[in-house]
PDB file of C-alpha atoms in Angstrom:
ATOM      1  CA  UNK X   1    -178.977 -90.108 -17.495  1.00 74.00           C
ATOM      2  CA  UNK X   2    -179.602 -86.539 -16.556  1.00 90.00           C
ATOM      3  CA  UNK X   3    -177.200 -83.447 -17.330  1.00 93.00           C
ATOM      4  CA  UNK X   4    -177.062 -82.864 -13.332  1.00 90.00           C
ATOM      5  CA  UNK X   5    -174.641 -86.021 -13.574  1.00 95.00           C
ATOM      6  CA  UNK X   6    -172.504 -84.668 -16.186  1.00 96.00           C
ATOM      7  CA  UNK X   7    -169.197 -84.331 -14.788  1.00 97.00           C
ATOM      8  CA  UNK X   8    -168.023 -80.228 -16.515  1.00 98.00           C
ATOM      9  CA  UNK X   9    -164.664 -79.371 -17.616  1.00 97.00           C
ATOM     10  CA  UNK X  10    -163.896 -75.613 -18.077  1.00 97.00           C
ATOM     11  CA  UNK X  11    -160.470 -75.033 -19.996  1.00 96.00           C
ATOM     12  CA  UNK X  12    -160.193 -71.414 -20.072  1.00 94.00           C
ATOM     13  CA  UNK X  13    -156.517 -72.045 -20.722  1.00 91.00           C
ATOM     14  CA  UNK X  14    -154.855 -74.012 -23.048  1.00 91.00           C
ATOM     15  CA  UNK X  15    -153.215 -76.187 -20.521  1.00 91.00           C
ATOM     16  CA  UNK X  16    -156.338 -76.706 -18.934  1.00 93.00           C
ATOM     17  CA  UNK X  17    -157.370 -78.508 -22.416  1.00 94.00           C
ATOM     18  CA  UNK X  18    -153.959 -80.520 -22.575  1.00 90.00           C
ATOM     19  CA  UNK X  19    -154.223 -81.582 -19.008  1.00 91.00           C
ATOM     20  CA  UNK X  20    -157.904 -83.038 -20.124  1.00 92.00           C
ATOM     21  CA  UNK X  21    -158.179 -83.717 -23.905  1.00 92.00           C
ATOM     22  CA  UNK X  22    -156.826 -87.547 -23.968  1.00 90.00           C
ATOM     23  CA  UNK X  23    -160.199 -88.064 -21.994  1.00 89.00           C
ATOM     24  CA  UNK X  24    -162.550 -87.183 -24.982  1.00 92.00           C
ATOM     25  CA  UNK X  25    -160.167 -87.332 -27.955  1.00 89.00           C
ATOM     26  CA  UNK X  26    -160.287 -91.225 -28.376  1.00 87.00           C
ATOM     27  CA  UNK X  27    -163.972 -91.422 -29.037  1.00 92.00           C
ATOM     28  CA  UNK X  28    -165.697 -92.144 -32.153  1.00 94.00           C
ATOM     29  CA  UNK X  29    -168.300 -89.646 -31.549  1.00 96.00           C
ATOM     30  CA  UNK X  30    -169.074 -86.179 -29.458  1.00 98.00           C
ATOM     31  CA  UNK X  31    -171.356 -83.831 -28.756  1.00 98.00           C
ATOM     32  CA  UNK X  32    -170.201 -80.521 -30.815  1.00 98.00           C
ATOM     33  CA  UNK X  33    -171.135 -77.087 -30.260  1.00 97.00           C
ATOM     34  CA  UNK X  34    -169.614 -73.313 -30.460  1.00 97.00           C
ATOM     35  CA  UNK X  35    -171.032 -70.024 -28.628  1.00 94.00           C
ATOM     36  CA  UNK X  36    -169.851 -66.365 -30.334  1.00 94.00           C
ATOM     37  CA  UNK X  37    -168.863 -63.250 -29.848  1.00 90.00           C
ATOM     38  CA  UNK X  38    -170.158 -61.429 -32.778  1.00 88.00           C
ATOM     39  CA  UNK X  39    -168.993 -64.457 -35.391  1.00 86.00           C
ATOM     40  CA  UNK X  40    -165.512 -65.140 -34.159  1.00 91.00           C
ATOM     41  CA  UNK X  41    -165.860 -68.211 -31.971  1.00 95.00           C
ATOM     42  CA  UNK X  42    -165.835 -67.800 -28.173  1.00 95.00           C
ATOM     43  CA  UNK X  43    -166.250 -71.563 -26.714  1.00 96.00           C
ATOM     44  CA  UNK X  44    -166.095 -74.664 -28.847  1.00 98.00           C
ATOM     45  CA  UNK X  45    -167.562 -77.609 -26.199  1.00 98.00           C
ATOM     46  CA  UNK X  46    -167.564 -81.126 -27.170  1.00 98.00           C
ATOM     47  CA  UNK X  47    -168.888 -83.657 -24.656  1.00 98.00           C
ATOM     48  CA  UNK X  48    -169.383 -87.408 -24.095  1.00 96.00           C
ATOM     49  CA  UNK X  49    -172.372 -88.440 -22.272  1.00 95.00           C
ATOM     50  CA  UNK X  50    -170.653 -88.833 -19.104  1.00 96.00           C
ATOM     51  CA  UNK X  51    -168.337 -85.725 -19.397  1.00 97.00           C
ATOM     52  CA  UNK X  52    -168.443 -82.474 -21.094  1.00 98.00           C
ATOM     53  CA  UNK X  53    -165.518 -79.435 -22.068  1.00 98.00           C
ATOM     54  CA  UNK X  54    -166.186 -76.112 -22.449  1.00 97.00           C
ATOM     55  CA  UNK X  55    -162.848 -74.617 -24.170  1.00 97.00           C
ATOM     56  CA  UNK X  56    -162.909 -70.892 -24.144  1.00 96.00           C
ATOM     57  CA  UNK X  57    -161.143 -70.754 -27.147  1.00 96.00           C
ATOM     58  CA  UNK X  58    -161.676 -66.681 -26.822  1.00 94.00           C
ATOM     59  CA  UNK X  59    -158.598 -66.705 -24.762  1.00 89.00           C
ATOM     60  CA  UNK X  60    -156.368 -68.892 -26.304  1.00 92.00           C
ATOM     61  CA  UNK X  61    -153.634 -67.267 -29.052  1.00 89.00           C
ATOM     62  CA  UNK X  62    -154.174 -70.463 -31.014  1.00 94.00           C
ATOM     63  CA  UNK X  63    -156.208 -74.007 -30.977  1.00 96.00           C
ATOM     64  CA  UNK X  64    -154.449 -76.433 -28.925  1.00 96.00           C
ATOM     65  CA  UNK X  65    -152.978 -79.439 -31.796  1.00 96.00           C
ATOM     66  CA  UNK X  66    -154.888 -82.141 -29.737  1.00 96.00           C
ATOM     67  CA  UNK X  67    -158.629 -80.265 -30.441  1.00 97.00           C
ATOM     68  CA  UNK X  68    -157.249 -79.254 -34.481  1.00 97.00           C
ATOM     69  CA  UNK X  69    -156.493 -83.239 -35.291  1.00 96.00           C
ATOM     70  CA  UNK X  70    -159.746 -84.151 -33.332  1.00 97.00           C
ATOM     71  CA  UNK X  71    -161.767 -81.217 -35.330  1.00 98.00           C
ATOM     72  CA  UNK X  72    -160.015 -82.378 -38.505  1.00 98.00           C
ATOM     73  CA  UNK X  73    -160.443 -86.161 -38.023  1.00 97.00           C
ATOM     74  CA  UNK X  74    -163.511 -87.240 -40.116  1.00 96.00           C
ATOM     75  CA  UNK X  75    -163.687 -90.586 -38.198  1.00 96.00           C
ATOM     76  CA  UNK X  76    -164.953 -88.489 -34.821  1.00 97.00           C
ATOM     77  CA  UNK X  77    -168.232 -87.621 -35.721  1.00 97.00           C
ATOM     78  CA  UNK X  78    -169.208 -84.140 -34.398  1.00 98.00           C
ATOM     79  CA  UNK X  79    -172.684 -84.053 -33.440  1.00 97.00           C
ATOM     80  CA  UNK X  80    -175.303 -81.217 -32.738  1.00 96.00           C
ATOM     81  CA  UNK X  81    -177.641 -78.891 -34.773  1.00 96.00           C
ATOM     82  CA  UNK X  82    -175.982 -76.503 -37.370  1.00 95.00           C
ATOM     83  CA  UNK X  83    -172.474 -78.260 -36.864  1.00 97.00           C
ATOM     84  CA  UNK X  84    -171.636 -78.043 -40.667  1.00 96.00           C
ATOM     85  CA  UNK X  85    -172.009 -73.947 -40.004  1.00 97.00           C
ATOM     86  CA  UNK X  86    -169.912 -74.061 -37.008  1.00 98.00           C
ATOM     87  CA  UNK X  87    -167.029 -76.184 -38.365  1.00 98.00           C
ATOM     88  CA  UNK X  88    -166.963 -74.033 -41.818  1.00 97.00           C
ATOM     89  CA  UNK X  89    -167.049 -70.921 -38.868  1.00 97.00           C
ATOM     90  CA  UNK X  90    -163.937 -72.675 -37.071  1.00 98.00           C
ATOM     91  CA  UNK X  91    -161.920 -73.090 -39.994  1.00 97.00           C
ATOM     92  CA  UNK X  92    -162.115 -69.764 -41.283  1.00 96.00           C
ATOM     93  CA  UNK X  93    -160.963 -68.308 -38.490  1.00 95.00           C
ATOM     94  CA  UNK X  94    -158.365 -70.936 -37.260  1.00 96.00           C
ATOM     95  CA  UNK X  95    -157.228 -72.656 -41.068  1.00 96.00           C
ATOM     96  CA  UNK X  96    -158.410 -75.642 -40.564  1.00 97.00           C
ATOM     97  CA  UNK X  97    -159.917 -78.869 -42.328  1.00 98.00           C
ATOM     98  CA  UNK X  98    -162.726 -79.928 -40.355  1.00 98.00           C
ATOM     99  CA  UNK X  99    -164.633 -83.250 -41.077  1.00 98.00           C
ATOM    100  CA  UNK X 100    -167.083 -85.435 -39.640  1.00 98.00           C
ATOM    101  CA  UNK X 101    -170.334 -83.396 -38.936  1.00 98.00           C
ATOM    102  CA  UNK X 102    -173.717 -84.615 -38.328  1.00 97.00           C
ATOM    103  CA  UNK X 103    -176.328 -82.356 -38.021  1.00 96.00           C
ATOM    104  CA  UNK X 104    -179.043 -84.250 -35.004  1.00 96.00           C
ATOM    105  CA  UNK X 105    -181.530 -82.415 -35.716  1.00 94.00           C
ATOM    106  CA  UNK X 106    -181.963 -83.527 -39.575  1.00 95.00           C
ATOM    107  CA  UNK X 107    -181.159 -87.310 -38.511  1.00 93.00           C
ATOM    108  CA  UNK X 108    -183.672 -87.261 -35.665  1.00 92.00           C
ATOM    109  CA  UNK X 109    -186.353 -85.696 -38.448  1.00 93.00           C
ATOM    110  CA  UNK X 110    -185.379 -88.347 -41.113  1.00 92.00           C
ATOM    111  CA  UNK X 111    -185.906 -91.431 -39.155  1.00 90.00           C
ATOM    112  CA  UNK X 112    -188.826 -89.920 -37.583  1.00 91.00           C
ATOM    113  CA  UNK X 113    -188.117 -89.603 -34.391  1.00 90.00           C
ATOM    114  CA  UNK X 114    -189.618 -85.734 -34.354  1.00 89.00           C
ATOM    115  CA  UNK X 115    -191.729 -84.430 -37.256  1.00 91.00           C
ATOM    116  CA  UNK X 116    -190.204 -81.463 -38.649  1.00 90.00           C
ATOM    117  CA  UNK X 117    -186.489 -79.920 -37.869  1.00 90.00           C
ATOM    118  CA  UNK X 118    -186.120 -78.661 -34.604  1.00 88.00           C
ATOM    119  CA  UNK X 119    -183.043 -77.162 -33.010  1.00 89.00           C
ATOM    120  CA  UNK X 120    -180.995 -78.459 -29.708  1.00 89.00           C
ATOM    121  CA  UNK X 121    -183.494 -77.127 -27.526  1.00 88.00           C
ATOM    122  CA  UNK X 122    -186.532 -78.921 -28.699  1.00 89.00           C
ATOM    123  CA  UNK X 123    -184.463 -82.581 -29.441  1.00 92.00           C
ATOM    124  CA  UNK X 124    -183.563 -82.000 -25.664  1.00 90.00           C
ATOM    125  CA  UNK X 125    -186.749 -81.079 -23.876  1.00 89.00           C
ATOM    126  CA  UNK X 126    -188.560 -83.616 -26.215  1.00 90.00           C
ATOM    127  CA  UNK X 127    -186.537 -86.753 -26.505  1.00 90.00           C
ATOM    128  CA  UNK X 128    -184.254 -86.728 -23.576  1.00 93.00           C
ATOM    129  CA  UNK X 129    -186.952 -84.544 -21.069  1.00 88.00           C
ATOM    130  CA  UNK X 130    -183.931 -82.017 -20.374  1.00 89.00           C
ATOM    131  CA  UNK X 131    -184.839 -78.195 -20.331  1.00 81.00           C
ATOM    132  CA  UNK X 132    -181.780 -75.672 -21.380  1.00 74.00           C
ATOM    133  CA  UNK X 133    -180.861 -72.971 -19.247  1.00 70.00           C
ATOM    134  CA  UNK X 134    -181.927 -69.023 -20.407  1.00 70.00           C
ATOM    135  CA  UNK X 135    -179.406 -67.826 -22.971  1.00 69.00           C
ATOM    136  CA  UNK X 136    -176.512 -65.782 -22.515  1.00 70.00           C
ATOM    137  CA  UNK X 137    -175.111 -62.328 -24.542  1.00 68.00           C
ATOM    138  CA  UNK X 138    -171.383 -62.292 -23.805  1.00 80.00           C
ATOM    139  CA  UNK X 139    -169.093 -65.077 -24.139  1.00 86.00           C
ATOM    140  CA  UNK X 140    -165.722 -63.735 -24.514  1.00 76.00           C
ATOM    141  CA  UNK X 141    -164.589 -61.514 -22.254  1.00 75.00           C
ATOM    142  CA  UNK X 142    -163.485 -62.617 -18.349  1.00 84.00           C
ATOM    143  CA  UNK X 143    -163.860 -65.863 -17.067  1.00 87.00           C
ATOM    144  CA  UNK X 144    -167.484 -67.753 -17.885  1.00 91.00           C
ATOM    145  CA  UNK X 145    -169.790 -67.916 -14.710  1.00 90.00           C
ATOM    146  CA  UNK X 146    -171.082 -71.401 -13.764  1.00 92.00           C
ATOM    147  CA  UNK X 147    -174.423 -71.180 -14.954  1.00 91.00           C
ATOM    148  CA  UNK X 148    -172.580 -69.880 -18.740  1.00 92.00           C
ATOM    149  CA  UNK X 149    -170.680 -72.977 -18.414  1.00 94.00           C
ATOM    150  CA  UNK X 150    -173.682 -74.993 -17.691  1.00 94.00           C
ATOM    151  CA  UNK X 151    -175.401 -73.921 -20.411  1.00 93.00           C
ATOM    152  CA  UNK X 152    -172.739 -74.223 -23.062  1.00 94.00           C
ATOM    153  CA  UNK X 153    -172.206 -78.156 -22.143  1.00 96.00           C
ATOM    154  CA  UNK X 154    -175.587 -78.599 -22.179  1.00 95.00           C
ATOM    155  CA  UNK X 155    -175.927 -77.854 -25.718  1.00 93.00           C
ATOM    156  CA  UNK X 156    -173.139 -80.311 -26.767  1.00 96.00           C
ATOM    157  CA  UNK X 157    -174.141 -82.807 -23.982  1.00 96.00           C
ATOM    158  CA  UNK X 158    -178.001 -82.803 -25.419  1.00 95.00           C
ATOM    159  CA  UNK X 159    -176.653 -83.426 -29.269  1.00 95.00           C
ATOM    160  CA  UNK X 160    -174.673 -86.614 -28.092  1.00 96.00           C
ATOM    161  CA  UNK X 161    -177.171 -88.205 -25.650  1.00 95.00           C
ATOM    162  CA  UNK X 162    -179.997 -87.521 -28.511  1.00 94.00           C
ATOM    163  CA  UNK X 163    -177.570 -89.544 -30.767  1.00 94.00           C
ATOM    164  CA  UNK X 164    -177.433 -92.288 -28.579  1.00 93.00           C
ATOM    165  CA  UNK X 165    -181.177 -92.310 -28.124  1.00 92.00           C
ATOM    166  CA  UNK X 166    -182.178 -92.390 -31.796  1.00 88.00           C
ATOM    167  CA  UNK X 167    -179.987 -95.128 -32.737  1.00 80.00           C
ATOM    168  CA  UNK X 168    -180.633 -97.558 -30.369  1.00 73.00           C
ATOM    169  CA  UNK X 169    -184.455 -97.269 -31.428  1.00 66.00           C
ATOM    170  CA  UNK X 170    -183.050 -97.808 -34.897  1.00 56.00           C
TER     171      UNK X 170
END
């Protein structure tokens, strides 16, 4: 599977979430990852391998219940590179009690799969063949443009397909 096949959910609004979150709250496992203005979080995107959701979280006066239980529910494991930081981020700012992180990049250098710890970019270019877009400087203010949107999916979309590819060689 390639990201071009990734079907990408913006939810600049909170309703946009609600309208969408039954679709990726039921799994055991996602894709995790957060983009920031300065260290407050701006997006929080989760993804399946099939689907991704950029939540601009910048906008929204609070987290949406639905995305707090599924942060907070240690038996949806949260995958991606740095996740612990970005959880421990989340719940500072929002009070929360998130669980269930796995950091991809330490699991894929423990069972050997690379041979040293790498970040989101390398595990994606070198075990799934998928390049990430250029990085981007502002995340909070106005709406996201496409390739933004891209770009934060892709990062949460790359930790979950990575997952899938290391275990099944397991």
């Amino acid at each position: 599977m390639s990201f071009s096949s990734v079907k990408v959910h913006y939810c600049r609004y909170m309703q946009d979430w609600d309208k969408l979150s039954e679709r990726i709250c039921k799994s055991s496992y996602v894709g995790f990852d957060v983009e920031y203005v300065d260290k407050t979080p701006a997006t929080i995107q989760l993804s399946s391998p099939t689907e991704a959701f950029v939540l601009h979280v910048f906008h929204y006066k609070e987290l949406p219940k639905t995305l707090i239980q599924l942060l907070e529910n240690d038996g949806i494991i949260k995958i991606g590179v740095g996740v612990k930081d970005d959880l421990k981020k989340i719940d500072d700012k929002y009070k929360t009690h998130c669980q269930g992180g796995l950091d991809i990049g330490w699991t894929a250098y423990l069972i050997g799969a690379i041979s040293e710890y790498r970040g989101i970019d390398y595990l994606g270019e070198k075990l799934l063949g998928e390049k990430k877009l250029g990085g981007f400087a502002t995340w909070g203010i106005g709406r996201l443009e496409k390739k933004q949107i891209d770009y934060a999916a892709k990062d949460a979309w790359i930790g979950v397909c990575v997952a899938e590819k290391i275990i099944m060689k397991v």
